[in-house]
Amino acid sequence: MSTRLSTGGRLIDRAKPVSFQFNGRKMQGFQGDNLAAALLANGQVVMGRSFKYHRPRGVVASGAEEPNALVGLGEGGRFEPNQRATTTELFDGLTAISQNHWPSLDFDVGAVNSSLSRFLPAGFYYKTFIHPRAAWKHLFEPFIRKSAGLGKPSNPGDPDTYEHAYVHVDLLIVGGGIAGLQAALTAAKTDAKVLLLEQEAHWGGRAPVDGAEIDGVAAEEWIKNALQTLEAAPNVTLRKRCMGSGVYDHGYALAYERCTDHMPGAAGPRHRLWRIRAGQIITATGALERPLSFSGNDRPGVMLASALRDYIVNYGVSPGDRVVVVTNNDDAYRTALAVKDSGLTVACIIDARASADGPLPQACRDAGIRVETGKAIAGVGMKGKALKFVDICAQAGEGSVLETVGCDAVAMSGGWSPVVHLWSHCGGKLLWSEDNFHFYPDVTRFPTDHKGAQYVRTAGIASGAMLTHEVLGNASESAVAALEQLGHSAEAWRPSATGSEEGAMAPVWVMPQGASKAKKSKMWLDFQNDVKVSDVELAAQEGYQSVEHTKRYTTLGMATDQGKLSNINGLAVLSGALNQPIPQTGTTTFRPPYTPISMGVIAGPGTGKTFQPLRKTPMHGWHEANGADWEPVGQWRRPYCYTKSGESREAAVSREIRNTRDSLGLLDASTLGKILVTGPDAGKFLDMLYTNMMSTLKPGKCRYGLMCNENGFLMDDGVVARLDENSFLVHTTSGGADHMHAHMEDWLQCEWWDWKVYTANLTEQYAQIAVVGPNARKLLEKLGGMDVSKEAMAFMEHADGELAELPVRVYRISFSGELSYEIAVPANRGLELWEKIVEAGAEWNITPYGTEALHVMRAEKGFIMIGDETDGTVIPQDLNLSWAISKKKEDFLGKRAQARSHMASAERWKLVGLETIDGSVLPDGAYALAEGTNENGQRNTQGRVTSTYHSPTLGRGIAMGLVLHGPDRMGEVLKFNKVDGSAVEAKIVDPVFYDKDGEKQNV
Amino acid sequence: MLKFTCPYCGIEASETELAAGGEAHLKRYGPGSSEQDFEGYLFLRKNPKGVHLERWRHVMGCGKWFLAARHTATLEVFGTYSAQTHEPPAEIIENIRAKFPEWQA
Amino acid sequence: MRRYSAFAIAREALRYHTGWGRAWGAPAPKKHYDVVIVGAGGHGLATAYYLGKNHGITDVAIIEKGWLGGGNTGRNTTIIRSNYLQDPSAAIYEKARSLYETMSQDLNYNVMFSPRGVMMLAQTEHEKRGYLRTAHANALQGVKTEFITPDRVREIAPIINIDGPRYPVLGALWQARAGTARHDAVAWGYARACSDMGMDIIQTCEVTGVTREGGKVTGVETSKGHIGCNKLGIVVAGHSGQLAEMAGFRLPIEAVALQAYVSEPIKPALDCVIMANTVHGYLSQSDKGEMVIGGGADNHNNFTQRGSFSHIEETTRALIETFPMLSRLKMLRQWGGIVDMTGDRSPILSKTPVDGIFINCGWGTGGFKAIPGSGWGFAELMAKGHSPLTEAFGLERFREGRFIDESVAAGVAH
């Protein structure tokens, strides 16, 4: 059983006990523990259940690659599933629960899948649940989906904050082991700006655990010195608990800093995302140890040799009293020595190699440890959930048991694979080493940046350099190469190092070599997803022979560790099954992030109120205080209507319309786009932009116009006011201002760049207020100032002047059919004018109205609305707006497009008014039915509703729509569909429902 | 996250500051042009897996449109240049041909 | 072909599954085929399958540069829906959806079609009107959809925040019979069925040229030699432009990258697919428990298949807004898919200027959901020269100004 050792633990502070809870059980650890170490120290070997077979699982690794020991951490809004116990620093009050079991970790009903595992091989679900069809939908699929997933879902109400930090550096170094430190030391001597990242809470990586000596001092000492030098260097920034998560194009990189995960609730953001633009990137990301594939290798108590060593050396935790080490390389002998040194027993070292005579094996033998070469593990024996013994066999054979060795922990090592993820994210290629049996970066096929130059290099073990002095030399050389590319001269050096000599390893992908199918079906490759050697072999047998096919068919490497432990072993087994060399099989693609990063940090601070900018007109506060029922219009908020207490939306809209038509209404039109177009060629430019002629407009006059895109479709409409010979003020729709301004600039900059025109988007510079209704002129006269009489300002004219002692520009235009003035005033005076108008209008019961009343009133007058009558597929001709399309102009945007056969067709649906026979409101979006069906069996149609409202003015439903040959079919009754399958009849009428002769507006 | 140097304001701008605008140097065909020319202008695109001359707007910066020569598979940028031209400057063509001698605009 | 069933698995289990044969063959190419399809993704394989099944044409080779199903078929968010606005789109996507319903039985391969329902949120008045219009159009197109209230939305998807501070949910277009399927299985199932009909699937075979004689296609040059054919179908998504160039014509296509990612797997929390177009994101939970999240497409031409970050950030912000629990999940893996966008964002299934060459491309972000319908229609077009399903999707529509524009109904990628 695992327990805390009485001494040792270089990372823990035994003077600072920490209490925490696991599955409701109170436990104690020390400051500096990670959760996995603390659980082991409390005798908790089983930490989770696997995904498919629900097998009990113990921790197998000691770092970010951990696939088994995943827990649900925290509570309530802070609850987070799938947190790796190995990367969770212990803190006082931590609560964790284990995952993927029911009812409990110790007794899990789902484990029945494990006994049935023979019936659930790779891809079994593709081959079954096919019949009967209904059973899939009602029985199998719901069951499969219920068993999906690992951790419990998180909860809403995350109380923590997240932050983004933007930084530009010359050199980014990812990884704070000795390679990263050496690279940083090399760069520190220059004036290059350096950022060095380490994912763990402490620097130095594995070197202190492995016991190397550098420059004549212990690694730990060397690291301390290096840090002192770097901290003193003004050009170096150091961040720990900060993982380089991804390398992106053109020198972009992301890093994920876990600021307060180890002290929840502390001030500041929980996570910080570093958005880094680096001139050069060095990844000193080390290597990961591979498991060995032997029968029973997934049992709790079996772990990586390096992890077992870490738990002893770093945390003073014994994973077991009697340890068996199984290996194909010399490094695992270090674990044996560490076990021995801590006072525990090494039952035996099982080495698959025919011989092991390097200094490390020799040291073990000298220490009295039994070493068995040419041997393998044939099976693992359990008593309950505790590991009791291993069976030993010859590696060369089929697995006949030679001996049974009692033990309660197994340390396995299948060799080391460099972490090449970041190198590969942006296209770095790999080579296969026939010495170390791993993929390592091919320095001739590197990721390239915006200049086509190399921008990612690896350092140390990540380069495939395995010995300490090679690691340090390689790191220094990589740094120099990167610095030289940045234009800094630097010098590489190679500190002396000892203690890392190793003999040759041997490739051992299956143990023993001649294992039976039965044994292979107990050899785990992917622990979390329950993919075994037999599954990969089955995939190969069935023709899923591309590595991508095998991965997807078996789910190998698709667990939360993304194959960090399983990919190379799986690849080797696949290659073996296909009888081809490993490099020919190739690798799967490495995709960011290196380990999962929180979605909270991806979103950063831009959630809630800061999700998108909220644009407010100068009168926003007044609306809010006066019952505005808001509607989002782009990033603006506009009042949909102003409800009085107890009033429904519908009633409010009716009231607003009736008061406006009968007396006086008031609209905040500030969101309307206002773009100044000025210059000697402004008229010529607007003639190209609008379908009608604008250059002939006289100063002081307004003209309604249509803008199409080059594809012929109507984009926007609005009133153009000519201010003087050279200047026009273009009004666009509220949502369209930015887009139309960009559209103008596009044409001016990229096509007609020699035209003398300047544009400015003045939308937010002016507040605009529409005063609408029979009493509008009386109100303006009451405000006092400029002459707004019929004679002084005719319909479609504008003038600058003063009203209520404010500087204004008044346009006599109307979107409602009423006598109407739109008053523009500098934005900072908008609220003042609004309030003066409201006050002065009291005698006429002035009524502010919202967007819905605006829409209804324009529909009563048959005015089109961009976005209702148009949808990106409608041309002006469809809307009977041919009068606004100049016949004289040779060219305007969209003119050529509108000459294409389908655009010029007489069969296009055209705008009409629609009146239901029963006076009801036509359903929004309804289609006009035609006889029969088309070749695809769809009901034929002959038109559709584009706008439909209840008109309080007329007391009935009114609508506009596009109908085949519509204008020629006045009076005809059509059937419009309802979603319930019934239909409603409506008559084709003139789209102008109200005041056809314009008597109300022309007073 | 691509980056380009805006030839107007001289700033090295990230993709998030910019808006892409598709193939550059399209010749506009207006009224009277043939069906084929008009279709070619409005819709048919080179879409190369290779060097692409393309439009970008420094929309969160100076607001100017500029043009770039960029490889769509390696993402190498051979240069950025003014939008007020009908062909890339000789220097950029040289940069491209240094790597792709056969390249034609 | 060995039939797949629970009984077959049980039988095999007793002998450690040693009896299973290859799902599809690995033949060397013949000199000549009646039909050559370039591209063994979902669309190419489905085309071959229906050429055989519906039209009796089995002298077919499907040529694939990489591995079958290795392109966008295996790199999408697996959404299947047919709630399109325009008639031609609704027809082909509904055909596809209905074929998905019986695909597992048709192919004897469980593609795990899961009709869990697709919900498209209306978060502005304008969007609401757009979906009401779609609901009315769908009612006439034989596509069963309905516009549901915010309360129904919350009932179906309890993790949603209806009263989002910026874009409250005003309702949703709901298609109950839409859903997801296991994307790889679709390619594998078709491949197995094609192979069983005697068709040759030739993987790791790159097309380097198209041979023609007198304006008619005669075959393709490949890395495995010349392969002759009477008819050639080009079904290569992002690389359509390159193939068209070899055949001597141009396309209204641009290739851009569509960004997507998945979270770590969690226990079931979301029982339907949700698309939030106003805020540009969509979300579903896979059978493995991962939240599958898609966002926007980059606007620049791109052939790298790499994930970028700008869209991921925007999408995540938007989704956390509507699904606050996501804040505490983690992104497991992100990627980019190369999608081929046409001038009207609708696909091209068409004859070409070269006699005997047909092209199926331009699916943009909507390809997966269309696979069986596309294969069905394209096979008919190739076999008979006409198909009602593909009629409206001809290349000539851009010249004529006859677009199939879905932008009113589908603002974002899907």
mmCIF file of C-alpha atoms in Angstrom, chain A residues 138-370:
data_model
loop_
_atom_site.group_PDB
_atom_site.id
_atom_site.type_symbol
_atom_site.label_atom_id
_atom_site.label_comp_id
_atom_site.label_asym_id
_atom_site.label_seq_id
_atom_site.Cartn_x
_atom_site.Cartn_y
_atom_site.Cartn_z
ATOM 1 C CA HIS A 138 -34.877 4.410 -28.307
ATOM 2 C CA LEU A 139 -32.626 1.928 -26.562
ATOM 3 C CA PHE A 140 -29.010 1.656 -27.660
ATOM 4 C CA GLU A 141 -28.197 5.243 -28.414
ATOM 5 C CA PRO A 142 -29.680 6.697 -25.239
ATOM 6 C CA PHE A 143 -27.764 4.051 -23.300
ATOM 7 C CA ILE A 144 -24.467 4.760 -25.048
ATOM 8 C CA ARG A 145 -24.941 8.457 -24.571
ATOM 9 C CA LYS A 146 -25.750 8.037 -20.928
ATOM 10 C CA SER A 147 -22.489 6.243 -20.410
ATOM 11 C CA ALA A 148 -20.607 8.958 -22.257
ATOM 12 C CA GLY A 149 -18.168 11.334 -20.723
ATOM 13 C CA LEU A 150 -15.933 11.279 -17.707
ATOM 14 C CA GLY A 151 -16.520 14.034 -15.208
ATOM 15 C CA LYS A 152 -19.759 15.594 -14.122
ATOM 16 C CA PRO A 153 -20.771 18.738 -15.999
ATOM 17 C CA SER A 154 -19.620 22.030 -14.603
ATOM 18 C CA ASN A 155 -22.120 24.545 -13.273
ATOM 19 C CA PRO A 156 -23.105 28.042 -14.339
ATOM 20 C CA GLY A 157 -21.981 30.988 -12.277
ATOM 21 C CA ASP A 158 -18.196 30.716 -12.484
ATOM 22 C CA PRO A 159 -17.182 33.359 -9.924
ATOM 23 C CA ASP A 160 -13.597 33.622 -11.161
ATOM 24 C CA THR A 161 -12.149 36.081 -13.631
ATOM 25 C CA TYR A 162 -9.797 35.508 -16.507
ATOM 26 C CA GLU A 163 -7.382 37.735 -18.249
ATOM 27 C CA HIS A 164 -5.395 38.070 -21.438
ATOM 28 C CA ALA A 165 -1.872 39.445 -21.476
ATOM 29 C CA TYR A 166 -0.382 40.602 -24.756
ATOM 30 C CA VAL A 167 3.347 40.516 -25.135
ATOM 31 C CA HIS A 168 5.930 40.864 -27.881
ATOM 32 C CA VAL A 169 9.257 39.168 -27.254
ATOM 33 C CA ASP A 170 12.324 38.381 -29.286
ATOM 34 C CA LEU A 171 12.725 34.911 -27.902
ATOM 35 C CA LEU A 172 10.125 32.716 -26.265
ATOM 36 C CA ILE A 173 11.472 29.687 -24.449
ATOM 37 C CA VAL A 174 8.916 27.077 -23.471
ATOM 38 C CA GLY A 175 10.032 24.809 -20.687
ATOM 39 C CA GLY A 176 11.971 25.631 -17.540
ATOM 40 C CA GLY A 177 13.986 22.472 -17.181
ATOM 41 C CA ILE A 178 17.739 22.592 -17.501
ATOM 42 C CA ALA A 179 17.509 22.913 -21.293
ATOM 43 C CA GLY A 180 15.178 25.899 -21.102
ATOM 44 C CA LEU A 181 17.310 27.473 -18.384
ATOM 45 C CA GLN A 182 20.481 26.960 -20.392
ATOM 46 C CA ALA A 183 18.838 28.467 -23.480
ATOM 47 C CA ALA A 184 17.721 31.427 -21.373
ATOM 48 C CA LEU A 185 21.198 31.814 -19.847
ATOM 49 C CA THR A 186 22.607 31.947 -23.355
ATOM 50 C CA ALA A 187 20.104 34.590 -24.382
ATOM 51 C CA ALA A 188 20.446 36.543 -21.139
ATOM 52 C CA LYS A 189 23.928 37.561 -22.234
ATOM 53 C CA THR A 190 22.428 39.487 -25.154
ATOM 54 C CA ASP A 191 19.880 42.292 -25.048
ATOM 55 C CA ALA A 192 17.206 40.176 -26.675
ATOM 56 C CA LYS A 193 13.873 40.296 -24.868
ATOM 57 C CA VAL A 194 13.294 36.802 -23.498
ATOM 58 C CA LEU A 195 10.252 35.108 -21.976
ATOM 59 C CA LEU A 196 10.835 31.778 -20.251
ATOM 60 C CA LEU A 197 7.858 29.613 -19.301
ATOM 61 C CA GLU A 198 7.516 26.628 -17.011
ATOM 62 C CA GLN A 199 4.244 24.714 -16.684
ATOM 63 C CA GLU A 200 4.953 23.457 -13.158
ATOM 64 C CA ALA A 201 5.243 25.396 -9.946
ATOM 65 C CA HIS A 202 8.979 24.813 -9.768
ATOM 66 C CA TRP A 203 11.932 25.113 -12.088
ATOM 67 C CA GLY A 204 14.417 22.580 -13.271
ATOM 68 C CA GLY A 205 12.284 19.733 -14.571
ATOM 69 C CA ARG A 206 13.539 16.224 -13.999
ATOM 70 C CA ALA A 207 17.246 16.906 -13.548
ATOM 71 C CA PRO A 208 17.198 17.186 -9.745
ATOM 72 C CA VAL A 209 15.238 13.934 -9.483
ATOM 73 C CA ASP A 210 17.582 12.159 -11.869
ATOM 74 C CA GLY A 211 20.605 13.305 -9.912
ATOM 75 C CA ALA A 212 22.826 14.759 -12.599
ATOM 76 C CA GLU A 213 25.816 16.939 -11.774
ATOM 77 C CA ILE A 214 26.368 20.039 -13.861
ATOM 78 C CA ASP A 215 29.517 22.131 -13.826
ATOM 79 C CA GLY A 216 30.629 20.196 -10.827
ATOM 80 C CA VAL A 217 27.566 20.879 -8.659
ATOM 81 C CA ALA A 218 24.335 18.995 -8.099
ATOM 82 C CA ALA A 219 21.630 19.821 -10.628
ATOM 83 C CA GLU A 220 19.511 21.434 -7.936
ATOM 84 C CA GLU A 221 22.335 23.836 -7.118
ATOM 85 C CA TRP A 222 22.996 24.596 -10.770
ATOM 86 C CA ILE A 223 19.294 25.383 -11.285
ATOM 87 C CA LYS A 224 19.278 27.709 -8.285
ATOM 88 C CA ASN A 225 22.277 29.564 -9.673
ATOM 89 C CA ALA A 226 20.780 29.742 -13.125
ATOM 90 C CA LEU A 227 17.570 31.225 -11.735
ATOM 91 C CA GLN A 228 19.506 33.825 -9.809
ATOM 92 C CA THR A 229 21.328 34.868 -12.948
ATOM 93 C CA LEU A 230 18.108 34.985 -14.966
ATOM 94 C CA GLU A 231 16.149 36.880 -12.339
ATOM 95 C CA ALA A 232 18.892 39.462 -12.311
ATOM 96 C CA ALA A 233 18.893 39.784 -16.090
ATOM 97 C CA PRO A 234 16.807 42.807 -17.115
ATOM 98 C CA ASN A 235 15.910 41.294 -20.492
ATOM 99 C CA VAL A 236 14.487 38.010 -19.149
ATOM 100 C CA THR A 237 10.963 37.434 -17.839
ATOM 101 C CA LEU A 238 10.246 34.207 -15.981
ATOM 102 C CA ARG A 239 6.767 32.735 -15.531
ATOM 103 C CA LYS A 240 6.041 29.501 -13.781
ATOM 104 C CA ARG A 241 2.702 27.650 -13.638
ATOM 105 C CA CYS A 242 2.563 28.825 -17.239
ATOM 106 C CA MET A 243 2.304 26.264 -20.015
ATOM 107 C CA GLY A 244 3.187 27.016 -23.615
ATOM 108 C CA SER A 245 -0.050 25.649 -25.029
ATOM 109 C CA GLY A 246 0.294 26.209 -28.726
ATOM 110 C CA VAL A 247 2.462 27.593 -31.476
ATOM 111 C CA TYR A 248 0.543 29.311 -34.232
ATOM 112 C CA ASP A 249 1.413 30.943 -37.527
ATOM 113 C CA HIS A 250 3.822 33.847 -37.943
ATOM 114 C CA GLY A 251 5.454 33.553 -34.541
ATOM 115 C CA TYR A 252 2.273 33.599 -32.525
ATOM 116 C CA ALA A 253 2.097 31.513 -29.389
ATOM 117 C CA LEU A 254 -0.273 31.044 -26.506
ATOM 118 C CA ALA A 255 0.629 30.319 -22.932
ATOM 119 C CA TYR A 256 -1.732 29.341 -20.153
ATOM 120 C CA GLU A 257 -0.873 30.618 -16.707
ATOM 121 C CA ARG A 258 -2.722 29.108 -13.774
ATOM 122 C CA CYS A 259 -2.467 32.045 -11.410
ATOM 123 C CA THR A 260 -4.652 31.062 -8.492
ATOM 124 C CA ASP A 261 -5.634 27.434 -9.048
ATOM 125 C CA HIS A 262 -3.462 26.623 -6.049
ATOM 126 C CA MET A 263 -5.176 29.260 -3.883
ATOM 127 C CA PRO A 264 -8.782 29.579 -5.051
ATOM 128 C CA GLY A 265 -10.518 32.791 -4.223
ATOM 129 C CA ALA A 266 -7.253 34.735 -4.023
ATOM 130 C CA ALA A 267 -7.257 38.166 -5.610
ATOM 131 C CA GLY A 268 -6.615 38.443 -9.306
ATOM 132 C CA PRO A 269 -7.524 36.338 -12.260
ATOM 133 C CA ARG A 270 -7.724 32.570 -11.971
ATOM 134 C CA HIS A 271 -6.040 32.007 -15.321
ATOM 135 C CA ARG A 272 -4.147 34.284 -17.617
ATOM 136 C CA LEU A 273 -3.746 33.669 -21.313
ATOM 137 C CA TRP A 274 -0.488 35.005 -22.667
ATOM 138 C CA ARG A 275 -0.880 36.027 -26.270
ATOM 139 C CA ILE A 276 2.655 36.110 -27.432
ATOM 140 C CA ARG A 277 4.186 37.343 -30.643
ATOM 141 C CA ALA A 278 7.709 36.012 -30.663
ATOM 142 C CA GLY A 279 10.521 36.559 -33.100
ATOM 143 C CA GLN A 280 11.846 33.119 -32.330
ATOM 144 C CA ILE A 281 10.524 30.233 -30.273
ATOM 145 C CA ILE A 282 12.532 27.553 -28.504
ATOM 146 C CA THR A 283 10.679 24.583 -27.143
ATOM 147 C CA ALA A 284 12.575 22.934 -24.323
ATOM 148 C CA THR A 285 9.684 20.701 -23.523
ATOM 149 C CA GLY A 286 11.541 17.586 -22.459
ATOM 150 C CA ALA A 287 10.312 14.085 -23.010
ATOM 151 C CA LEU A 288 7.609 11.759 -21.760
ATOM 152 C CA GLU A 289 8.177 8.250 -20.619
ATOM 153 C CA ARG A 290 6.295 5.486 -22.398
ATOM 154 C CA PRO A 291 4.526 2.617 -20.647
ATOM 155 C CA LEU A 292 5.298 -0.971 -21.549
ATOM 156 C CA SER A 293 2.622 -3.191 -23.025
ATOM 157 C CA PHE A 294 2.303 -6.260 -20.823
ATOM 158 C CA SER A 295 -0.759 -8.074 -19.672
ATOM 159 C CA GLY A 296 -2.278 -6.244 -16.717
ATOM 160 C CA ASN A 297 -0.267 -3.057 -17.233
ATOM 161 C CA ASP A 298 -3.336 -0.972 -16.379
ATOM 162 C CA ARG A 299 -3.679 -2.275 -12.833
ATOM 163 C CA PRO A 300 -3.598 0.250 -9.994
ATOM 164 C CA GLY A 301 -0.082 0.143 -8.608
ATOM 165 C CA VAL A 302 1.542 -0.058 -12.019
ATOM 166 C CA MET A 303 3.030 3.280 -12.937
ATOM 167 C CA LEU A 304 5.752 4.847 -15.001
ATOM 168 C CA ALA A 305 9.204 4.360 -13.533
ATOM 169 C CA SER A 306 9.882 8.096 -13.648
ATOM 170 C CA ALA A 307 6.608 8.815 -11.863
ATOM 171 C CA LEU A 308 7.337 6.352 -9.107
ATOM 172 C CA ARG A 309 10.733 8.002 -8.691
ATOM 173 C CA ASP A 310 9.087 11.440 -8.607
ATOM 174 C CA TYR A 311 6.699 10.440 -5.866
ATOM 175 C CA ILE A 312 9.562 9.195 -3.716
ATOM 176 C CA VAL A 313 12.049 11.975 -4.398
ATOM 177 C CA ASN A 314 9.785 14.995 -4.800
ATOM 178 C CA TYR A 315 7.020 14.179 -2.355
ATOM 179 C CA GLY A 316 8.442 11.597 0.028
ATOM 180 C CA VAL A 317 5.661 9.222 -0.924
ATOM 181 C CA SER A 318 6.074 5.511 -1.276
ATOM 182 C CA PRO A 319 3.817 4.048 -3.962
ATOM 183 C CA GLY A 320 4.541 0.590 -2.540
ATOM 184 C CA ASP A 321 6.829 -1.236 -0.157
ATOM 185 C CA ARG A 322 8.027 -3.825 -2.655
ATOM 186 C CA VAL A 323 8.586 -2.546 -6.114
ATOM 187 C CA VAL A 324 9.215 -4.434 -9.316
ATOM 188 C CA VAL A 325 10.907 -2.407 -12.039
ATOM 189 C CA VAL A 326 10.281 -3.481 -15.620
ATOM 190 C CA THR A 327 12.183 -1.823 -18.425
ATOM 191 C CA ASN A 328 13.827 -1.850 -21.809
ATOM 192 C CA ASN A 329 16.333 0.886 -20.971
ATOM 193 C CA ASP A 330 18.800 2.056 -18.342
ATOM 194 C CA ASP A 331 16.869 5.059 -17.058
ATOM 195 C CA ALA A 332 14.463 2.913 -15.041
ATOM 196 C CA TYR A 333 17.411 1.700 -12.975
ATOM 197 C CA ARG A 334 17.439 5.164 -11.448
ATOM 198 C CA THR A 335 14.026 4.398 -10.076
ATOM 199 C CA ALA A 336 15.311 1.195 -8.561
ATOM 200 C CA LEU A 337 18.105 3.129 -6.882
ATOM 201 C CA ALA A 338 15.686 5.769 -5.622
ATOM 202 C CA VAL A 339 13.446 3.062 -4.156
ATOM 203 C CA LYS A 340 16.367 1.444 -2.488
ATOM 204 C CA ASP A 341 17.708 4.769 -1.219
ATOM 205 C CA SER A 342 14.381 5.589 0.389
ATOM 206 C CA GLY A 343 14.510 2.396 2.388
ATOM 207 C CA LEU A 344 11.940 0.482 0.350
ATOM 208 C CA THR A 345 12.543 -2.825 -1.358
ATOM 209 C CA VAL A 346 13.167 -3.488 -5.010
ATOM 210 C CA ALA A 347 11.882 -6.987 -5.485
ATOM 211 C CA CYS A 348 13.579 -7.266 -8.829
ATOM 212 C CA ILE A 349 14.406 -5.434 -12.029
ATOM 213 C CA ILE A 350 12.965 -7.138 -15.075
ATOM 214 C CA ASP A 351 14.861 -6.011 -18.121
ATOM 215 C CA ALA A 352 13.647 -7.134 -21.526
ATOM 216 C CA ARG A 353 17.088 -6.618 -23.017
ATOM 217 C CA ALA A 354 19.369 -9.600 -23.383
ATOM 218 C CA SER A 355 21.977 -7.822 -21.314
ATOM 219 C CA ALA A 356 22.282 -4.681 -19.224
ATOM 220 C CA ASP A 357 25.845 -3.782 -18.374
ATOM 221 C CA GLY A 358 25.944 0.014 -18.282
ATOM 222 C CA PRO A 359 26.897 1.990 -15.180
ATOM 223 C CA LEU A 360 23.314 2.216 -13.922
ATOM 224 C CA PRO A 361 22.585 -1.525 -14.026
ATOM 225 C CA GLN A 362 25.976 -2.064 -12.500
ATOM 226 C CA ALA A 363 25.168 0.361 -9.697
ATOM 227 C CA CYS A 364 21.952 -1.523 -9.008
ATOM 228 C CA ARG A 365 23.704 -4.844 -8.902
ATOM 229 C CA ASP A 366 26.298 -3.283 -6.622
ATOM 230 C CA ALA A 367 23.485 -2.119 -4.368
ATOM 231 C CA GLY A 368 22.309 -5.695 -4.153
ATOM 232 C CA ILE A 369 19.309 -5.349 -6.376
ATOM 233 C CA ARG A 370 18.367 -8.401 -8.348
#
